Coordinates of C-alpha atoms in Angstrom, one line a residue:
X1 CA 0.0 0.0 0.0
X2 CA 2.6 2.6 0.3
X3 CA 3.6 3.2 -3.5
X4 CA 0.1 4.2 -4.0
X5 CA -1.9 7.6 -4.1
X6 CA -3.7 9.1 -1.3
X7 CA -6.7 8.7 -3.1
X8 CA -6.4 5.3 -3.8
X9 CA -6.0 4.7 -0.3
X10 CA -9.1 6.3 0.5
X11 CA -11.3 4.2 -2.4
X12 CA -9.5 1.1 -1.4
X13 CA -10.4 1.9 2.8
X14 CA -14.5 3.1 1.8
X15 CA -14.7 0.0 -0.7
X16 CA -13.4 -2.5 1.6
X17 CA -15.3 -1.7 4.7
X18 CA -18.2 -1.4 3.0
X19 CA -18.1 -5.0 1.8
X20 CA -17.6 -6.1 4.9
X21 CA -20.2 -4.4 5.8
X22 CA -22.3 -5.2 3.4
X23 CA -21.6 -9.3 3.8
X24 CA -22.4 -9.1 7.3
X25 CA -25.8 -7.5 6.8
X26 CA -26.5 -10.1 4.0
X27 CA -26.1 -12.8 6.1
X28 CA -28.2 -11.4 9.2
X29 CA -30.6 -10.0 6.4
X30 CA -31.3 -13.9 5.5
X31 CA -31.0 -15.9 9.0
X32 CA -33.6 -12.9 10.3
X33 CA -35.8 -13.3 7.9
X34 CA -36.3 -17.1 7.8
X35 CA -36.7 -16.5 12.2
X36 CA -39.8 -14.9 11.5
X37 CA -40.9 -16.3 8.6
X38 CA -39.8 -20.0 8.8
X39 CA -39.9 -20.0 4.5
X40 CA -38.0 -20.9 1.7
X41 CA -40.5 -18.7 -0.3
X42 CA -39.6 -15.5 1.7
X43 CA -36.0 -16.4 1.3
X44 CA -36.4 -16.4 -3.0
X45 CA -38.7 -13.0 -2.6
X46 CA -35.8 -11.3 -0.4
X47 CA -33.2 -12.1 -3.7
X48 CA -35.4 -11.4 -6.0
X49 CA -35.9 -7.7 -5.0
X50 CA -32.5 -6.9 -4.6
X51 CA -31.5 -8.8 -7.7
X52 CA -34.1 -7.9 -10.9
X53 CA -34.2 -4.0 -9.9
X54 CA -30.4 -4.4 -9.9
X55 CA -30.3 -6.0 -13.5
X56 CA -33.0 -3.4 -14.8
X57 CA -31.5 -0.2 -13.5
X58 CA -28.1 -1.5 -14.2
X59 CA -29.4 -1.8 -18.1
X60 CA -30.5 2.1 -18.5
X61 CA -28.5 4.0 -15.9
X62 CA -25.4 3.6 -18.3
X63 CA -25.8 7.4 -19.5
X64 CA -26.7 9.1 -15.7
X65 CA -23.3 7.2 -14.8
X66 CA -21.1 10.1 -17.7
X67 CA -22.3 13.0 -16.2
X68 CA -22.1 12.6 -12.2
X69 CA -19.0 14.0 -9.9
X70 CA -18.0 10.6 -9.5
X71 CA -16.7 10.8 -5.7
X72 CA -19.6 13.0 -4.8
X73 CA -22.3 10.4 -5.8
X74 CA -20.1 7.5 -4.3
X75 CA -20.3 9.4 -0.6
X76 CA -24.1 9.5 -1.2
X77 CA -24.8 6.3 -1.9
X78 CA -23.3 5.1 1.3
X79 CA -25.2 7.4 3.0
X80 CA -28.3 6.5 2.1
X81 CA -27.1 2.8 2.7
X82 CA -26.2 3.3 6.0
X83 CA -29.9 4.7 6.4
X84 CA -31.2 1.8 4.6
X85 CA -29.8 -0.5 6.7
X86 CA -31.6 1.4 9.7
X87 CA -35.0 0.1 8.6
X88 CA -35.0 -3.4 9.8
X89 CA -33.9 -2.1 12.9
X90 CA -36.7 0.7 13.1
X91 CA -39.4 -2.3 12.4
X92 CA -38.0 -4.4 15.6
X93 CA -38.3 -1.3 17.5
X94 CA -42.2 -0.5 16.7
X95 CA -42.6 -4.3 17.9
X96 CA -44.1 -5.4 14.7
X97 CA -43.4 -8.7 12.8
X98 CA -44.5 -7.3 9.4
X99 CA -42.4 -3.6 10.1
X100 CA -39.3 -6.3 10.4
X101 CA -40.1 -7.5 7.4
X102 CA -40.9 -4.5 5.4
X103 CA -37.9 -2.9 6.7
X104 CA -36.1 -6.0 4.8
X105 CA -37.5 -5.8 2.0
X106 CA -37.5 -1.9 1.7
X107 CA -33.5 -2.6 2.2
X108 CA -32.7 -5.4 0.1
X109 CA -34.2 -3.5 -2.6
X110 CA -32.5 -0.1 -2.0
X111 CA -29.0 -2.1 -2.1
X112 CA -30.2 -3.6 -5.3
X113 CA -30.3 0.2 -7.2
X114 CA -27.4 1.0 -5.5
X115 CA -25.3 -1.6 -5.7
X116 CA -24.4 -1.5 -9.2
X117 CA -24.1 2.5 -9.7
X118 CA -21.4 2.0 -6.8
X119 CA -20.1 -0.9 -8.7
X120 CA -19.3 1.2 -11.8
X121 CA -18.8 4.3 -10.9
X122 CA -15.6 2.9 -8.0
X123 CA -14.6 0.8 -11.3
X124 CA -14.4 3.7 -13.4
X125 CA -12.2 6.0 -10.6
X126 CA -9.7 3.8 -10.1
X127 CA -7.5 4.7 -13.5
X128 CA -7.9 8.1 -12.1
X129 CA -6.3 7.4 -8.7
X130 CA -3.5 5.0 -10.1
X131 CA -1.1 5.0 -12.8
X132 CA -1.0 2.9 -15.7
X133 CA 1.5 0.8 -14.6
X134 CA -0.5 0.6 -11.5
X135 CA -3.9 -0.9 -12.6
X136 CA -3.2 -4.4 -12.5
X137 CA -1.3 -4.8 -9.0
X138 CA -4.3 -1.9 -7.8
X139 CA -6.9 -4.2 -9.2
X140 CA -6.0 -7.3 -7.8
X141 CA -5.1 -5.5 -4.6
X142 CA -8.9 -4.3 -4.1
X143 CA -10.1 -7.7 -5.8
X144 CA -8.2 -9.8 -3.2
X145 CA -9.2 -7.5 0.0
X146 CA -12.9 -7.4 -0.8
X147 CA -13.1 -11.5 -1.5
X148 CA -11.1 -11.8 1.9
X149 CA -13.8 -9.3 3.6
X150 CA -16.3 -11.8 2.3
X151 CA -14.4 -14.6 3.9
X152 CA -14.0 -12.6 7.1
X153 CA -17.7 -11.8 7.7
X154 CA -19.2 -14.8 8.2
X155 CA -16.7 -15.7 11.3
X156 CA -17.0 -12.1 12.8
X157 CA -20.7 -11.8 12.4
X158 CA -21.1 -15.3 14.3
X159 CA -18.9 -13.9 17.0
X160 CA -20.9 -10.6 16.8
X161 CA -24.3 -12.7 17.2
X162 CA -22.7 -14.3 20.4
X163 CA -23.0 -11.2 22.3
X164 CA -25.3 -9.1 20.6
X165 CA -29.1 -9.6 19.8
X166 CA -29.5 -10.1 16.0
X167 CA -31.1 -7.0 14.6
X168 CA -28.7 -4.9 16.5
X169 CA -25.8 -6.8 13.5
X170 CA -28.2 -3.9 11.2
X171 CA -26.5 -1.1 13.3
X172 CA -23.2 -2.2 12.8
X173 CA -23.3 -2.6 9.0
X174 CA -25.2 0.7 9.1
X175 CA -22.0 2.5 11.3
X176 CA -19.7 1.2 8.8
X177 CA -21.3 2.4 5.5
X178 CA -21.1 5.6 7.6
X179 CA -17.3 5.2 8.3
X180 CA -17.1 4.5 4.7
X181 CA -18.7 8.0 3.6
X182 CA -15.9 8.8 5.9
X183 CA -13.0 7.0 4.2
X184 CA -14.7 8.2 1.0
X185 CA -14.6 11.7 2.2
X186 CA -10.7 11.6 1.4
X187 CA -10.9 11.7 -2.0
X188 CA -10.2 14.7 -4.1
X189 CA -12.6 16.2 -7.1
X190 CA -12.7 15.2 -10.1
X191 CA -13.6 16.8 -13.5
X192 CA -17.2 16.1 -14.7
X193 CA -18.3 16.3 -18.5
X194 CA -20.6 19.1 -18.9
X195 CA -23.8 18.5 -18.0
X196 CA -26.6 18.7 -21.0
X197 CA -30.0 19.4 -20.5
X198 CA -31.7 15.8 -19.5
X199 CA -34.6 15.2 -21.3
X200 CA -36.1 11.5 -23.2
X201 CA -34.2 12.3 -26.3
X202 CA -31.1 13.0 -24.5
X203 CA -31.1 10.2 -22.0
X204 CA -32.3 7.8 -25.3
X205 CA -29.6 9.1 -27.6
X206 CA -26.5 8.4 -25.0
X207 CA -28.3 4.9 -23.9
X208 CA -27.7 4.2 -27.9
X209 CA -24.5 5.5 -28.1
X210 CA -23.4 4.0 -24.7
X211 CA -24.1 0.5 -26.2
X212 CA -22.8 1.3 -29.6
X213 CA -19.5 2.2 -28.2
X214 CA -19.3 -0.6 -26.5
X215 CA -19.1 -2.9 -29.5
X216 CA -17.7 -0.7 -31.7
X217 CA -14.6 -1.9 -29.4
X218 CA -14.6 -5.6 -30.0
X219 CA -11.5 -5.8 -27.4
X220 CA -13.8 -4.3 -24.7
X221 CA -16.3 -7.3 -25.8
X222 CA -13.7 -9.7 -25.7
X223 CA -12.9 -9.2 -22.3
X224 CA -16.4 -8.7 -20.9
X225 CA -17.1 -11.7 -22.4
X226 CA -14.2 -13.5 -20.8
X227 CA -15.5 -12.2 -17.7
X228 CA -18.6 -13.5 -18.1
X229 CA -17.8 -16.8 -18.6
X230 CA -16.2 -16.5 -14.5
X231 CA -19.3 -14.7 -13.6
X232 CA -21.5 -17.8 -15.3
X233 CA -19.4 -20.4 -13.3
X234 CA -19.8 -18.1 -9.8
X235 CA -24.0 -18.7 -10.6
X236 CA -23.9 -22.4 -11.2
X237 CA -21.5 -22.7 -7.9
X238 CA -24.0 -21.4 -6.0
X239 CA -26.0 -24.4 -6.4
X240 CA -23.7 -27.0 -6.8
X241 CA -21.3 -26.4 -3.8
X242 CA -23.9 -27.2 -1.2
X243 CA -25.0 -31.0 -3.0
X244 CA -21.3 -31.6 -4.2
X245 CA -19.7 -31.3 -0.3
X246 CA -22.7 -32.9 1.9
X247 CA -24.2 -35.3 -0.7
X248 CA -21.4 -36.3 -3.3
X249 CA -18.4 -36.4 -1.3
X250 CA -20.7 -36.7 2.3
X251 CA -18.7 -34.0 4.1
X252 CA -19.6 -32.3 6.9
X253 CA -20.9 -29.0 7.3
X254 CA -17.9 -27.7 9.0
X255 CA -16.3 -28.8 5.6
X256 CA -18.0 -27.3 3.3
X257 CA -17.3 -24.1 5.6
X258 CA -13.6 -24.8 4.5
X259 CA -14.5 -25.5 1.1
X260 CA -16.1 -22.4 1.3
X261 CA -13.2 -20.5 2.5
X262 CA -10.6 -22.1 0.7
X263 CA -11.1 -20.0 -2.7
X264 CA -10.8 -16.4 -1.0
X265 CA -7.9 -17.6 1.2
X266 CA -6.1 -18.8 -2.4
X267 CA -8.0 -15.5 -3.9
X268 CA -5.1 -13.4 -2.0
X269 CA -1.8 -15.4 -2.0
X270 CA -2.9 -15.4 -5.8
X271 CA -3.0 -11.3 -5.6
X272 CA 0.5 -11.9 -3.8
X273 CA 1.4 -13.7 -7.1
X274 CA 0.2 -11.3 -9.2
X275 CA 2.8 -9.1 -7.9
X276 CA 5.7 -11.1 -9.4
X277 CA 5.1 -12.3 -12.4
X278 CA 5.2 -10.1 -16.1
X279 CA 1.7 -8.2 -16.6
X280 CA 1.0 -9.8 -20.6
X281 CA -1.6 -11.4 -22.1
X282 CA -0.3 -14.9 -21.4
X283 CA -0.4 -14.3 -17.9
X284 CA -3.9 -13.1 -18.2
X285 CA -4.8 -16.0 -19.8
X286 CA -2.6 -18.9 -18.0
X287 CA -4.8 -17.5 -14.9
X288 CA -8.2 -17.7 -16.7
X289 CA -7.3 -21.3 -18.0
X290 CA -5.8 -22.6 -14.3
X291 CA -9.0 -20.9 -13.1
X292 CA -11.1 -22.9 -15.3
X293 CA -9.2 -26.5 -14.6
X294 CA -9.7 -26.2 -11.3
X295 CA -13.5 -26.7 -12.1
X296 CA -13.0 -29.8 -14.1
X297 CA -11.0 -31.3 -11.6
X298 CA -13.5 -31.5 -9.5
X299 CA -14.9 -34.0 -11.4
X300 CA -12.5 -36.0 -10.4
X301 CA -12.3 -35.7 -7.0
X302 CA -13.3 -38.5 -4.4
X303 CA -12.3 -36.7 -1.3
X304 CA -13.4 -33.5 1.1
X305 CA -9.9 -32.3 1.2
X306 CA -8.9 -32.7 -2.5
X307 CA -11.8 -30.2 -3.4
X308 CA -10.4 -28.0 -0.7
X309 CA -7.4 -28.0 -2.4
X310 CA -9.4 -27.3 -6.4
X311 CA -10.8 -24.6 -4.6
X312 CA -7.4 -22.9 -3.5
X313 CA -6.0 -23.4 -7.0
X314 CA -8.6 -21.7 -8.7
X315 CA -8.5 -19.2 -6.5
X316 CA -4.8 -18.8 -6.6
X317 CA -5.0 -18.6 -10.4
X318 CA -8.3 -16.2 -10.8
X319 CA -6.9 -13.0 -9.2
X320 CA -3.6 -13.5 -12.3
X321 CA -7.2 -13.2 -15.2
X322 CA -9.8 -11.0 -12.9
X323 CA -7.2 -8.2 -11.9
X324 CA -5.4 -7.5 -15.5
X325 CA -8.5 -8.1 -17.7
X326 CA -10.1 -5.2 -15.1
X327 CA -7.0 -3.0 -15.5
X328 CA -6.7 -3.3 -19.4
X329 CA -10.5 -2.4 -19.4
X330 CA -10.2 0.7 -17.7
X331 CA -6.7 1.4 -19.7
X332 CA -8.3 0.7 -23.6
X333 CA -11.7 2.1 -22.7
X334 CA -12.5 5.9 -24.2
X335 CA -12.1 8.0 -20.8
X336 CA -14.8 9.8 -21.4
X337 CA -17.0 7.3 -22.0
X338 CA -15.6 5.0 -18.7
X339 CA -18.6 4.9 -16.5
X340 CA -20.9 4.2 -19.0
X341 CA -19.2 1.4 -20.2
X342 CA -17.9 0.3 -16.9
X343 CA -21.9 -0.1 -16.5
X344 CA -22.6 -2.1 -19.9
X345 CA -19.7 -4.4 -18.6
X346 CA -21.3 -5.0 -15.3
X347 CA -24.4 -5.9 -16.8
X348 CA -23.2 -8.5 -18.7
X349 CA -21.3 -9.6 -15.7
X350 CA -24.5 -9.5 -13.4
X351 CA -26.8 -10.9 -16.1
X352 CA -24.7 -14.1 -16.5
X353 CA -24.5 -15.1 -12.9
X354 CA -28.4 -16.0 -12.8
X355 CA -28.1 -17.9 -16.2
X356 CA -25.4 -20.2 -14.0
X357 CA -27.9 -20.6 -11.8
X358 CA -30.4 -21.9 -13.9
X359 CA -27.3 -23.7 -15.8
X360 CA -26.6 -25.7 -12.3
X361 CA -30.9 -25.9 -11.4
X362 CA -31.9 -27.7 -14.0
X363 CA -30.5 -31.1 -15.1
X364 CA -29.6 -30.7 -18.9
X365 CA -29.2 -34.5 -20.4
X366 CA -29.3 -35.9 -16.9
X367 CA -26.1 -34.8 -15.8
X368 CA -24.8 -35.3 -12.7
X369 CA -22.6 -32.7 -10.6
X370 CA -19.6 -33.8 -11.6
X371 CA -20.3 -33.5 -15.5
X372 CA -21.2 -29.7 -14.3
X373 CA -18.4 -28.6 -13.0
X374 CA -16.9 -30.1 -16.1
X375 CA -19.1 -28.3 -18.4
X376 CA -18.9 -25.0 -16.4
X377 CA -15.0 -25.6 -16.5
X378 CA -15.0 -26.2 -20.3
X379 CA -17.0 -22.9 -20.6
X380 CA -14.0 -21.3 -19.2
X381 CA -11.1 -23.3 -20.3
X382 CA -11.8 -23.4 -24.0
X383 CA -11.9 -19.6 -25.2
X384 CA -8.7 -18.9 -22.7
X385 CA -6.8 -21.8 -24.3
X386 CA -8.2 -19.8 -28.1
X387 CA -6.8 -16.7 -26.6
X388 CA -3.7 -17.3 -25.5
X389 CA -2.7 -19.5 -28.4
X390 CA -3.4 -16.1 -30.7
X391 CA -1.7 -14.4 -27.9
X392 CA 1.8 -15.9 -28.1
X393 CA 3.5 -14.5 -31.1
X394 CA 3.5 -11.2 -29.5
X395 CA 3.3 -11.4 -25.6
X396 CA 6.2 -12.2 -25.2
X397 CA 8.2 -8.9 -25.5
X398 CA 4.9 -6.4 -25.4
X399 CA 3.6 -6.2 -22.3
X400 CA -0.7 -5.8 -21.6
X401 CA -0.5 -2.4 -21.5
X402 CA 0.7 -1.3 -24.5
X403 CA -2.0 -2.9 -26.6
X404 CA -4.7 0.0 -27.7
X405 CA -7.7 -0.2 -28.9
X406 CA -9.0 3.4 -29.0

């Protein structure tokens, strides 16, 4: 942390404590929830409106994002989710069952609007804190500290819940949103565009040009394509870890907690990695293929800790793909144009997650876990192993960043 900018610093510090913030409500958002309610159903409803007004703002709020001071609006939305996360609380307090679970509701869906305008907008500020040279160590950096925030929650909340009653957890996430306006506060002003007069036409005529700029760059496609494919695999692992663990390999639940954890704790020693080794393509793309194996081998595996130790690999291996493929996007993408299409790539990103979900759901030619992880695997495997067979001729002496697009 000490080569980089002040700024950084302070996105890094309001990024990461919000996620940990933000974990630890999710998890008290769910086990309070199915206290009261005692339902699967209420469980679905609670995803479903954070998750489909995330994907439907996320899909028109590209041209908003151009024309915003980007570390002004990034202060207020952690405002208002600190507030937000006061609701649930407020519910509990008027004694009321149904205010508890208004109050959930009311804040799962506020944190589904925001979510992805924070998202984007933090994406699109980091080439302005960092250098070039910078991006990818930065990106992996904040990648590997937020995924080991997620890994962190879980324990700290259950030690949190051992002394405090439940819905108080709501005014702890809330307090640390509000130390992250705080953190966020440190950042300095940056330039806005000028703003134009927002009317239909307007807003219409940048939506179009947003998504027409987008693939006008096929190499921006390229990549958000790439990530996708990661992003399909996260979806379908959401369903499959669960079964795989405690019905295919009859582990405990304490290991599939390990299982669990072993992908975030790999996740950072492979930012560590990322450190020392070249910044090219072929690195990119030796981490997206390693990344991908390590769902095939799972296919193999006859033993709890063997599939702790495919989890650690790919997570070892992810952070060398995830953090340069985020740094060349925010290097090749028109500057003035970064927000919006930091948003088009999220959606893509977003969108692909509940397609693995429905991948993993529903059994395509009866196949059996095992054949999915292969086939999510493949998914991944087979455009990297395209990629960095067109890459070699010229990775080896031209590093990542020098390749342009514009």
């Amino acid at each position: 942390m000490t080569g980089y900018s002040r700024a950084f610093k302070s996105l890094w510090a309001g990024e990461v404590i919000s996620e940990f913030g933000g974990a630890a409500g999710a998890i008290v958002n769910g086990l309070l929830l199915y206290e009261l309610t005692g339902s699967r159903e209420w469980m679905g409803v609670l995803w479903l409106v954070y998750f489909i007004p995330s994907l439907l703002l996320q899909g028109v709020s590209a041209p908003f994002l151009n024309h915003v001071r980007k570390d002004r609006m990034l202060r207020r939305i952690q405002l208002i989710r600190a507030g937000a996360y006061l609701l649930p609380l407020v519910g509990f307090l008027t004694g009321s069952d149904a205010g508890v679970i208004i109050g959930l509701v009311v804040l799962q869906c506020v944190l589904g609007l925001l979510q992805p305008i924070f998202a984007s907008l933090s994406f699109s500020l980091l080439p302005e804190v960092c250098t070039e040279d910078e991006l990818a160590n930065a990106n992996g950096l904040l990648d590997g500290t937020l995924r080991l925030m997620g890994f962190l929650a879980p324990g700290v909340t259950a030690l949190f819940l051992l002394v405090l009653p439940m819905h108080w957890i709501h005014g702890v996430s809330a307090l640390l949103f509000f130390v992250s306006f705080f953190a966020l506060s440190k950042l300095p002003s940056f330039p806005e565009q000028p703003l134009a007069p927002w009317t239909k036409k307007f807003w219409w005529v940048e939506l179009k040009q947003g998504y027409a700029s987008f693939f006008r760059h096929p190499g921006l496609f390229k990549l958000t394509v790439l990530s996708s494919t990661v992003s399909f695999a996260v979806g379908a692992t959401l369903v499959l870890s669960v079964p795989f663990i405690r019905g295919v390999l009859a582990g405990d639940a304490w290991e599939y907690g390990v299982f669990k954890g072993a992908f975030p704790i790999g996740y950072v020693l492979g930012m560590l990695l990322l450190t020392k080794l070249p910044k090219n393509e072929r690195t990119m793309y030796i981490g997206l293929i390693g990344g991908g194996l390590s769902f095939v081998l799972l296919y193999f595996v006859q033993s709890v800790p063997f599939a702790w130790l495919c989890e650690a690999f790919g997570g070892l291996l992810f952070p060398l793909f995830n953090a340069q493929n985020a740094a060349t996007f925010q290097r090749d993408a028109p500057r003035d144009r970064l927000a919006q299409l930091s948003a088009v790539r999220l959606l893509f990103l977003r969108s692909t997650m509940p397609l693995g979900i429905l991948f993993a759901s529903v059994p395509f030619f009866d196949w059996n876990i095992r054949y999915s992880y292969v086939g999510i695997g493949l998914i991944i495997v087979l455009p990297g192993l395209y990629y960095f067979v067109r890459a070699l001729p010229r990775s080896k002496s031209i590093p990542i960043s020098d390749h342009k697009i514009r």
